[in-house]
Each structure stands twice: as C-alpha cells, then as structure tokens.
mmCIF file of C-alpha atoms in Angstrom:
data_model
loop_
_atom_site.group_PDB
_atom_site.id
_atom_site.type_symbol
_atom_site.label_atom_id
_atom_site.label_comp_id
_atom_site.label_asym_id
_atom_site.label_seq_id
_atom_site.Cartn_x
_atom_site.Cartn_y
_atom_site.Cartn_z
ATOM 1 C CA LYS A 1 -9.976 5.472 -1.832
ATOM 2 C CA GLY A 2 -12.474 4.890 1.038
ATOM 3 C CA GLY A 3 -13.760 7.596 4.257
ATOM 4 C CA ALA A 4 -12.535 8.676 7.215
ATOM 5 C CA GLY A 5 -9.917 6.055 8.427
ATOM 6 C CA ARG A 6 -6.851 6.881 8.859
ATOM 7 C CA MET A 7 -3.263 5.555 10.897
ATOM 8 C CA ALA A 8 -1.829 7.939 12.885
ATOM 9 C CA GLU A 9 1.618 10.348 12.568
ATOM 10 C CA GLY A 10 3.287 8.898 14.254
ATOM 11 C CA GLN A 11 3.423 5.448 12.846
ATOM 12 C CA THR A 12 7.138 4.698 11.187
ATOM 13 C CA LEU A 13 6.737 3.237 6.596
ATOM 14 C CA ASN A 14 7.301 -0.530 7.713
ATOM 15 C CA GLN A 15 4.183 0.061 10.280
ATOM 16 C CA LYS A 16 1.933 1.577 8.349
ATOM 17 C CA VAL A 17 2.930 -0.951 5.518
ATOM 18 C CA GLU A 18 2.076 -3.906 8.606
ATOM 19 C CA ARG A 19 -1.182 -2.633 9.079
ATOM 20 C CA PHE A 20 -2.534 -1.464 5.726
ATOM 21 C CA ARG A 21 -1.272 -6.001 4.551
ATOM 22 C CA ASP A 22 -2.995 -7.264 7.936
ATOM 23 C CA LEU A 23 -6.291 -4.881 7.231
ATOM 24 C CA ALA A 24 -6.073 -6.402 4.161
ATOM 25 C CA THR A 25 -5.590 -10.074 5.501
ATOM 26 C CA GLN A 26 -8.504 -9.788 7.904
ATOM 27 C CA LEU A 27 -10.721 -8.115 4.851
ATOM 28 C CA THR A 28 -10.261 -11.107 2.123
ATOM 29 C CA SER A 29 -10.021 -14.280 4.760
ATOM 30 C CA ALA A 30 -13.615 -12.886 6.175
ATOM 31 C CA SER A 31 -15.326 -12.391 2.822
ATOM 32 C CA SER A 32 -13.089 -14.473 0.297
ATOM 33 C CA GLY A 33 -12.212 -17.800 -0.894
ATOM 34 C CA GLU A 34 -8.021 -18.706 -0.967
ATOM 35 C CA ALA A 35 -7.485 -18.085 -4.139
ATOM 36 C CA SER A 36 -8.539 -14.649 -3.371
ATOM 37 C CA GLN A 37 -6.555 -14.557 -0.223
ATOM 38 C CA ALA A 38 -3.316 -15.605 -2.656
ATOM 39 C CA GLN A 39 -4.490 -12.448 -5.038
ATOM 40 C CA CYS A 40 -3.539 -10.297 -1.538
ATOM 41 C CA ASP A 41 -0.727 -11.131 -0.644
ATOM 42 C CA THR A 42 0.541 -11.031 -3.722
ATOM 43 C CA ALA A 43 -1.180 -7.547 -4.509
ATOM 44 C CA CYS A 44 0.609 -6.749 -0.453
ATOM 45 C CA ARG A 45 4.074 -7.478 -1.304
ATOM 46 C CA PHE A 46 4.144 -5.718 -4.319
ATOM 47 C CA VAL A 47 3.303 -2.421 -2.409
ATOM 48 C CA GLU A 48 5.590 -3.248 0.291
ATOM 49 C CA ALA A 49 8.997 -3.925 -2.019
ATOM 50 C CA LEU A 50 7.123 -0.532 -4.215
ATOM 51 C CA LEU A 51 7.401 2.079 -0.768
ATOM 52 C CA LEU A 52 9.889 0.102 0.514
ATOM 53 C CA GLY A 53 12.341 0.115 -1.850
ATOM 54 C CA VAL A 54 12.018 3.437 -2.647
ATOM 55 C CA ALA A 55 12.957 4.809 0.985
ATOM 56 C CA LYS A 56 15.877 2.430 1.459
ATOM 57 C CA HIS A 57 17.762 3.123 -2.502
ATOM 58 C CA LEU A 58 15.730 6.845 -2.112
ATOM 59 C CA PRO A 59 16.543 7.542 1.793
ATOM 60 C CA GLN A 60 15.870 11.730 0.073
ATOM 61 C CA VAL A 61 12.282 10.763 -0.770
ATOM 62 C CA ARG A 62 9.423 11.703 1.853
ATOM 63 C CA ILE A 63 6.851 9.005 2.049
ATOM 64 C CA GLU A 64 3.647 9.211 3.726
ATOM 65 C CA VAL A 65 1.179 6.667 4.052
ATOM 66 C CA GLU A 66 -1.957 6.752 5.266
ATOM 67 C CA ILE A 67 -4.192 3.637 5.431
ATOM 68 C CA LEU A 68 -8.338 4.504 4.497
ATOM 69 C CA THR A 69 -10.725 2.567 4.290
ATOM 70 C CA ALA A 70 -14.481 2.270 4.592
ATOM 71 C CA SER A 71 -15.655 4.372 7.971
ATOM 72 C CA GLY A 72 -12.974 5.418 11.116
ATOM 73 C CA SER A 73 -14.238 4.073 14.032
ATOM 74 C CA ALA A 74 -15.859 0.117 12.268
ATOM 75 C CA PRO A 75 -12.291 0.221 9.182
ATOM 76 C CA LEU A 76 -13.615 -3.899 8.439
ATOM 77 C CA GLU A 77 -17.592 -2.174 8.321
ATOM 78 C CA TRP A 78 -19.253 -0.794 4.774
ATOM 79 C CA PRO A 79 -21.519 1.613 4.695
ATOM 80 C CA ALA A 80 -24.867 0.420 3.881
ATOM 81 C CA GLY A 81 -25.027 0.460 -0.035
ATOM 82 C CA VAL A 82 -21.127 1.210 -0.375
ATOM 83 C CA GLN A 83 -19.663 -0.251 -3.174
ATOM 84 C CA GLY A 84 -15.122 -0.879 -3.210
ATOM 85 C CA PRO A 85 -11.901 -1.411 -2.161
ATOM 86 C CA LEU A 86 -12.295 -1.826 1.761
ATOM 87 C CA VAL A 87 -8.482 -0.908 2.693
ATOM 88 C CA SER A 88 -6.630 1.678 -0.091
ATOM 89 C CA LEU A 89 -3.202 2.752 1.007
ATOM 90 C CA VAL A 90 -2.028 5.978 -0.414
ATOM 91 C CA ALA A 91 2.255 7.315 -0.721
ATOM 92 C CA ARG A 92 2.221 10.442 -1.893
ATOM 93 C CA LEU A 93 6.196 10.870 -3.030
ATOM 94 C CA THR A 94 8.122 14.407 -2.713
ATOM 95 C CA PRO A 95 10.127 15.461 -4.800
ATOM 96 C CA GLY A 96 8.928 13.134 -7.505
ATOM 97 C CA PRO A 97 8.663 12.450 -10.127
ATOM 98 C CA ILE A 98 10.058 8.994 -9.426
ATOM 99 C CA ILE A 99 12.015 7.831 -12.448
ATOM 100 C CA GLY A 100 13.429 3.677 -11.685
ATOM 101 C CA GLU A 101 13.581 0.343 -12.960
ATOM 102 C CA MET A 102 13.171 -3.118 -11.162
ATOM 103 C CA ALA A 103 12.487 -6.479 -12.463
ATOM 104 C CA THR A 104 10.910 -9.149 -10.474
ATOM 105 C CA ARG A 105 11.733 -12.328 -9.323
ATOM 106 C CA SER A 106 11.905 -14.290 -12.588
ATOM 107 C CA ARG A 107 13.458 -11.071 -13.925
ATOM 108 C CA LEU A 108 10.530 -9.578 -16.155
ATOM 109 C CA PRO A 109 12.238 -5.661 -16.002
ATOM 110 C CA LEU A 110 9.374 -3.015 -15.154
ATOM 111 C CA ASP A 111 10.224 0.909 -15.517
ATOM 112 C CA VAL A 112 8.869 2.520 -13.363
ATOM 113 C CA TRP A 113 7.672 6.039 -13.144
ATOM 114 C CA ILE A 114 5.604 6.831 -9.629
ATOM 115 C CA ASP A 115 5.081 10.731 -9.466
ATOM 116 C CA GLY A 116 2.777 12.630 -6.588
ATOM 117 C CA GLU A 117 0.032 9.894 -5.598
ATOM 118 C CA LEU A 118 0.447 6.936 -5.951
#
C-alpha cells in the first residue's frame, strides 16, 4: 500500500479498475521492459476478472475500491528513498467472507476465499 492518492467517490467499479490499469501501465511503461509490461497486463486482467466477476455474479456484495499511489499530488512519483509498489488497489468486500471457485483459461481450477480486504 502506498501513500495518499485516492479515487473519486462517484466513480463506478469499472472506472476504478480501468484507472488502476491505466496507472499501472503508465508506471510499468516508464520504468520497465516488454516482459514487465506483459506481467503488468496479466496482473491487471486478474484484478479485473476477480472484482468484476464478483460484482456480476454476487450483486449483493458491496465492493469499495481505493487506489493508493506514492503521492496524492503526483501519483507517478515516489518520495526520495521510498521503495515498494508504485500503485496499489485495495478492495473491501462486504458482507464476507466470499467463497467461490474460478478457473484459468487453461481450465486450472482455483478455490477463492476473500475475507474483508483484498
């Protein structure tokens, strides 16, 4: 988790997830090679599938999303000496826990247990 950057309250879940992808892609493009960009894309697609899938299949679940960055005024810059993720997405799901199953495109099954904050 980073510092003070936060999302606007009126945005939809889709908009927040899209904003997270935009920030992560910008940061990865600015500091990494093609392999890192592919990893970033895969990670963002996983976040999208997980959160948007829960929203679609369990409409009774409330999902609050907050995007944290290194600095609220300049989300693409770290303060001097700070290390760690450049952008983080924090999701709070209520009521919890949420227990389910999902599968990868290659049909690898996974059990998912989300309790509170992700």
